[in-house]
Amino acid sequence: YQCRVHGGAASLSSGGFSNYWPRPAFQDDAVAAYLEAAGQSLPPASFWNATGAAFPDVASLGIGLEIVLHGITMPVDGTSCSAPTFGGILALITGLRLSAGKRPLGWLNLNLYTQPSWSSMFTDVTSGTNPGCGTQGFSAAKGWSPLPGWGTPVFSKMVDVLVNETP
């Protein structure tokens, strides 16, 4: 399977609404805005759970990341690359906070949806779809959407918000 990405969300991207976990109230406004904007472009209602927890919260580059395995450099794709990349960014942010005499951030999800300045830490991904089940899937859109969440991290902006502005 060859995934093509041209400045948008990867077509291999998951994202949508959980069949197992109910949507937490703090996601309601972001999801409502997405659903209203998406309108008729949504997949058939029988293919997704309109009351499930929305995912993902954020995204990270997941196509063509270079790794070294047994001394060989190779490109890899997928969540197994993007999740640790985002985790590494948060570890660096935590180190900067500790160096500044601040506490670790802890659980971020609530603030991602309720603190307006936090959306400035991400590049909003507004194009792409996650096709599957004979549909085009969900489409990326302005603001939170089911492919990239709030978008991809911008480290310098994360430092400004999470280290310099957040107590």
PDB file of C-alpha atoms in Angstrom:
ATOM      1  CA  TYR A   1       0.000   0.000   0.000  1.00  0.00           C
ATOM      2  CA  GLN A   2       1.452   3.344  -1.023  1.00  0.00           C
ATOM      3  CA  CYS A   3       0.253   6.321   0.941  1.00  0.00           C
ATOM      4  CA  ARG A   4       0.345   9.707  -0.721  1.00  0.00           C
ATOM      5  CA  VAL A   5       0.517  12.916   1.227  1.00  0.00           C
ATOM      6  CA  HIS A   6       0.656  16.347  -0.344  1.00  0.00           C
ATOM      7  CA  GLY A   7       0.455  18.819   2.515  1.00  0.00           C
ATOM      8  CA  GLY A   8      -2.514  17.144   4.162  1.00  0.00           C
ATOM      9  CA  ALA A   9      -3.475  14.250   6.381  1.00  0.00           C
ATOM     10  CA  ALA A  10      -2.169  10.822   5.436  1.00  0.00           C
ATOM     11  CA  SER A  11      -4.741   8.558   3.817  1.00  0.00           C
ATOM     12  CA  LEU A  12      -3.590   5.748   6.129  1.00  0.00           C
ATOM     13  CA  SER A  13      -4.610   7.853   9.113  1.00  0.00           C
ATOM     14  CA  SER A  14      -7.177   6.580  11.534  1.00  0.00           C
ATOM     15  CA  GLY A  15      -9.477   8.963  13.265  1.00  0.00           C
ATOM     16  CA  GLY A  16     -13.116   9.253  14.091  1.00  0.00           C
ATOM     17  CA  PHE A  17     -15.293   8.352  17.039  1.00  0.00           C
ATOM     18  CA  SER A  18     -14.958   5.486  19.495  1.00  0.00           C
ATOM     19  CA  ASN A  19     -17.408   2.612  19.651  1.00  0.00           C
ATOM     20  CA  TYR A  20     -16.184   1.847  23.182  1.00  0.00           C
ATOM     21  CA  TRP A  21     -15.749   5.146  25.037  1.00  0.00           C
ATOM     22  CA  PRO A  22     -18.350   7.901  25.321  1.00  0.00           C
ATOM     23  CA  ARG A  23     -17.308  11.397  24.297  1.00  0.00           C
ATOM     24  CA  PRO A  24     -16.150  13.485  27.262  1.00  0.00           C
ATOM     25  CA  ALA A  25     -18.021  16.775  27.631  1.00  0.00           C
ATOM     26  CA  PHE A  26     -14.868  18.831  27.007  1.00  0.00           C
ATOM     27  CA  GLN A  27     -14.840  17.575  23.384  1.00  0.00           C
ATOM     28  CA  ASP A  28     -18.450  18.551  22.666  1.00  0.00           C
ATOM     29  CA  ASP A  29     -17.865  22.051  21.248  1.00  0.00           C
ATOM     30  CA  ALA A  30     -14.998  20.986  18.963  1.00  0.00           C
ATOM     31  CA  VAL A  31     -16.912  17.962  17.669  1.00  0.00           C
ATOM     32  CA  ALA A  32     -20.116  19.958  17.137  1.00  0.00           C
ATOM     33  CA  ALA A  33     -18.197  22.563  15.117  1.00  0.00           C
ATOM     34  CA  TYR A  34     -16.612  19.839  12.979  1.00  0.00           C
ATOM     35  CA  LEU A  35     -19.893  17.988  12.370  1.00  0.00           C
ATOM     36  CA  GLU A  36     -21.699  21.196  11.424  1.00  0.00           C
ATOM     37  CA  ALA A  37     -18.962  22.223   8.994  1.00  0.00           C
ATOM     38  CA  ALA A  38     -18.660  18.720   7.494  1.00  0.00           C
ATOM     39  CA  GLY A  39     -22.376  18.437   6.774  1.00  0.00           C
ATOM     40  CA  GLN A  40     -23.071  16.109   3.853  1.00  0.00           C
ATOM     41  CA  SER A  41     -19.418  15.071   3.459  1.00  0.00           C
ATOM     42  CA  LEU A  42     -19.577  12.798   6.527  1.00  0.00           C
ATOM     43  CA  PRO A  43     -19.475   9.024   6.053  1.00  0.00           C
ATOM     44  CA  PRO A  44     -22.857   7.263   6.344  1.00  0.00           C
ATOM     45  CA  ALA A  45     -24.125   7.499   9.931  1.00  0.00           C
ATOM     46  CA  SER A  46     -24.230   3.695  10.217  1.00  0.00           C
ATOM     47  CA  PHE A  47     -20.402   3.625   9.892  1.00  0.00           C
ATOM     48  CA  TRP A  48     -19.533   5.736  12.940  1.00  0.00           C
ATOM     49  CA  ASN A  49     -20.666   6.482  16.482  1.00  0.00           C
ATOM     50  CA  ALA A  50     -21.861  10.072  16.804  1.00  0.00           C
ATOM     51  CA  THR A  51     -21.665   9.925  20.625  1.00  0.00           C
ATOM     52  CA  GLY A  52     -18.244   8.272  20.932  1.00  0.00           C
ATOM     53  CA  ALA A  53     -15.044   9.878  22.145  1.00  0.00           C
ATOM     54  CA  ALA A  54     -13.393  11.775  19.316  1.00  0.00           C
ATOM     55  CA  PHE A  55      -9.871  10.797  18.261  1.00  0.00           C
ATOM     56  CA  PRO A  56      -7.116  11.726  17.783  1.00  0.00           C
ATOM     57  CA  ASP A  57      -6.461  14.749  19.951  1.00  0.00           C
ATOM     58  CA  VAL A  58      -3.288  15.671  18.044  1.00  0.00           C
ATOM     59  CA  ALA A  59      -1.177  14.354  15.189  1.00  0.00           C
ATOM     60  CA  SER A  60       2.470  14.102  14.288  1.00  0.00           C
ATOM     61  CA  LEU A  61       4.399  13.272  11.158  1.00  0.00           C
ATOM     62  CA  GLY A  62       3.896   9.585  10.443  1.00  0.00           C
ATOM     63  CA  ILE A  63       5.115   9.145   6.871  1.00  0.00           C
ATOM     64  CA  GLY A  64       8.734   8.616   5.879  1.00  0.00           C
ATOM     65  CA  LEU A  65      10.317   8.975   9.327  1.00  0.00           C
ATOM     66  CA  GLU A  66      13.869   7.698   9.305  1.00  0.00           C
ATOM     67  CA  ILE A  67      14.873   5.136  11.887  1.00  0.00           C
ATOM     68  CA  VAL A  68      18.037   3.128  12.382  1.00  0.00           C
ATOM     69  CA  LEU A  69      17.521  -0.598  12.919  1.00  0.00           C
ATOM     70  CA  HIS A  70      20.549  -2.861  13.304  1.00  0.00           C
ATOM     71  CA  GLY A  71      22.714  -0.130  11.785  1.00  0.00           C
ATOM     72  CA  ILE A  72      20.502   0.323   8.722  1.00  0.00           C
ATOM     73  CA  THR A  73      18.659   3.605   8.115  1.00  0.00           C
ATOM     74  CA  MET A  74      15.199   3.178   6.646  1.00  0.00           C
ATOM     75  CA  PRO A  75      11.968   5.153   6.256  1.00  0.00           C
ATOM     76  CA  VAL A  76       8.906   3.918   8.165  1.00  0.00           C
ATOM     77  CA  ASP A  77       5.274   5.001   8.401  1.00  0.00           C
ATOM     78  CA  GLY A  78       2.479   4.924  10.930  1.00  0.00           C
ATOM     79  CA  THR A  79       1.365   5.621  14.456  1.00  0.00           C
ATOM     80  CA  SER A  80       4.316   3.630  15.785  1.00  0.00           C
ATOM     81  CA  CYS A  81       6.433   6.586  14.627  1.00  0.00           C
ATOM     82  CA  SER A  82       4.160   9.546  15.247  1.00  0.00           C
ATOM     83  CA  ALA A  83       3.106   8.674  18.815  1.00  0.00           C
ATOM     84  CA  PRO A  84       6.680   8.389  20.162  1.00  0.00           C
ATOM     85  CA  THR A  85       7.631  11.545  18.250  1.00  0.00           C
ATOM     86  CA  PHE A  86       4.880  13.496  20.011  1.00  0.00           C
ATOM     87  CA  GLY A  87       5.822  11.864  23.316  1.00  0.00           C
ATOM     88  CA  GLY A  88       9.435  12.938  22.802  1.00  0.00           C
ATOM     89  CA  ILE A  89       8.350  16.519  22.159  1.00  0.00           C
ATOM     90  CA  LEU A  90       6.372  16.487  25.430  1.00  0.00           C
ATOM     91  CA  ALA A  91       9.413  15.080  27.243  1.00  0.00           C
ATOM     92  CA  LEU A  92      11.517  17.997  25.964  1.00  0.00           C
ATOM     93  CA  ILE A  93       8.799  20.463  27.048  1.00  0.00           C
ATOM     94  CA  THR A  94       8.689  18.816  30.491  1.00  0.00           C
ATOM     95  CA  GLY A  95      12.480  19.149  30.777  1.00  0.00           C
ATOM     96  CA  LEU A  96      12.264  22.854  29.965  1.00  0.00           C
ATOM     97  CA  ARG A  97       9.480  23.335  32.520  1.00  0.00           C
ATOM     98  CA  LEU A  98      11.462  21.539  35.229  1.00  0.00           C
ATOM     99  CA  SER A  99      14.546  23.633  34.407  1.00  0.00           C
ATOM    100  CA  ALA A 100      12.372  26.722  34.853  1.00  0.00           C
ATOM    101  CA  GLY A 101      11.223  25.504  38.282  1.00  0.00           C
ATOM    102  CA  LYS A 102       7.751  24.532  37.049  1.00  0.00           C
ATOM    103  CA  ARG A 103       5.911  21.248  37.551  1.00  0.00           C
ATOM    104  CA  PRO A 104       5.287  18.705  34.770  1.00  0.00           C
ATOM    105  CA  LEU A 105       2.168  19.309  32.703  1.00  0.00           C
ATOM    106  CA  GLY A 106       0.354  16.071  33.485  1.00  0.00           C
ATOM    107  CA  TRP A 107      -2.810  15.205  31.566  1.00  0.00           C
ATOM    108  CA  LEU A 108      -3.165  17.540  28.569  1.00  0.00           C
ATOM    109  CA  ASN A 109      -6.407  16.484  26.914  1.00  0.00           C
ATOM    110  CA  LEU A 110      -8.836  18.761  28.759  1.00  0.00           C
ATOM    111  CA  ASN A 111      -6.704  21.852  28.091  1.00  0.00           C
ATOM    112  CA  LEU A 112      -6.311  20.982  24.398  1.00  0.00           C
ATOM    113  CA  TYR A 113     -10.048  21.530  24.030  1.00  0.00           C
ATOM    114  CA  THR A 114     -10.691  24.289  26.587  1.00  0.00           C
ATOM    115  CA  GLN A 115      -7.694  26.648  26.462  1.00  0.00           C
ATOM    116  CA  PRO A 116      -7.949  28.809  23.316  1.00  0.00           C
ATOM    117  CA  SER A 117      -4.213  29.642  23.238  1.00  0.00           C
ATOM    118  CA  TRP A 118      -3.330  25.954  23.086  1.00  0.00           C
ATOM    119  CA  SER A 119      -4.583  25.583  19.499  1.00  0.00           C
ATOM    120  CA  SER A 120      -1.826  28.017  18.439  1.00  0.00           C
ATOM    121  CA  MET A 121       0.740  25.296  19.260  1.00  0.00           C
ATOM    122  CA  PHE A 122      -0.297  23.225  16.248  1.00  0.00           C
ATOM    123  CA  THR A 123      -0.276  23.488  12.492  1.00  0.00           C
ATOM    124  CA  ASP A 124      -3.893  22.992  11.487  1.00  0.00           C
ATOM    125  CA  VAL A 125      -4.119  20.233   8.871  1.00  0.00           C
ATOM    126  CA  THR A 126      -7.104  21.086   6.681  1.00  0.00           C
ATOM    127  CA  SER A 127      -6.874  18.671   3.756  1.00  0.00           C
ATOM    128  CA  GLY A 128      -6.965  14.913   3.354  1.00  0.00           C
ATOM    129  CA  THR A 129      -9.319  12.041   4.095  1.00  0.00           C
ATOM    130  CA  ASN A 130      -9.102   8.610   5.728  1.00  0.00           C
ATOM    131  CA  PRO A 131     -10.897   6.374   3.222  1.00  0.00           C
ATOM    132  CA  GLY A 132     -12.262   3.008   4.229  1.00  0.00           C
ATOM    133  CA  CYS A 133     -15.303   0.752   4.078  1.00  0.00           C
ATOM    134  CA  GLY A 134     -16.061   1.985   0.562  1.00  0.00           C
ATOM    135  CA  THR A 135     -16.266   5.636   1.675  1.00  0.00           C
ATOM    136  CA  GLN A 136     -13.949   8.626   1.603  1.00  0.00           C
ATOM    137  CA  GLY A 137     -14.010   8.533   5.400  1.00  0.00           C
ATOM    138  CA  PHE A 138     -13.739  11.712   7.400  1.00  0.00           C
ATOM    139  CA  SER A 139     -12.202  14.859   5.949  1.00  0.00           C
ATOM    140  CA  ALA A 140      -9.632  17.066   7.627  1.00  0.00           C
ATOM    141  CA  ALA A 141     -10.994  20.542   8.323  1.00  0.00           C
ATOM    142  CA  LYS A 142     -10.215  23.826  10.073  1.00  0.00           C
ATOM    143  CA  GLY A 143      -9.993  23.399  13.841  1.00  0.00           C
ATOM    144  CA  TRP A 144     -10.320  19.953  15.394  1.00  0.00           C
ATOM    145  CA  SER A 145     -11.122  17.172  12.918  1.00  0.00           C
ATOM    146  CA  PRO A 146     -10.974  13.363  13.033  1.00  0.00           C
ATOM    147  CA  LEU A 147      -7.777  12.942  11.010  1.00  0.00           C
ATOM    148  CA  PRO A 148      -5.235  15.253  12.630  1.00  0.00           C
ATOM    149  CA  GLY A 149      -7.060  16.277  15.793  1.00  0.00           C
ATOM    150  CA  TRP A 150      -5.858  19.819  16.481  1.00  0.00           C
ATOM    151  CA  GLY A 151      -2.944  19.335  14.062  1.00  0.00           C
ATOM    152  CA  THR A 152       0.788  18.768  14.189  1.00  0.00           C
ATOM    153  CA  PRO A 153       3.015  20.262  16.911  1.00  0.00           C
ATOM    154  CA  VAL A 154       5.134  23.371  16.395  1.00  0.00           C
ATOM    155  CA  PHE A 155       7.861  23.065  19.024  1.00  0.00           C
ATOM    156  CA  SER A 156       8.665  26.779  19.325  1.00  0.00           C
ATOM    157  CA  LYS A 157       5.002  27.614  19.852  1.00  0.00           C
ATOM    158  CA  MET A 158       4.681  24.795  22.383  1.00  0.00           C
ATOM    159  CA  VAL A 159       7.591  26.299  24.322  1.00  0.00           C
ATOM    160  CA  ASP A 160       5.900  29.715  24.258  1.00  0.00           C
ATOM    161  CA  VAL A 161       2.557  28.394  25.524  1.00  0.00           C
ATOM    162  CA  LEU A 162       3.550  25.491  27.778  1.00  0.00           C
ATOM    163  CA  VAL A 163       6.815  26.781  29.227  1.00  0.00           C
ATOM    164  CA  ASN A 164       6.623  30.570  29.071  1.00  0.00           C
ATOM    165  CA  GLU A 165       2.866  31.177  29.543  1.00  0.00           C
ATOM    166  CA  THR A 166       1.547  28.215  31.544  1.00  0.00           C
ATOM    167  CA  PRO A 167       2.287  28.251  35.288  1.00  0.00           C
TER     168      PRO A 167
END
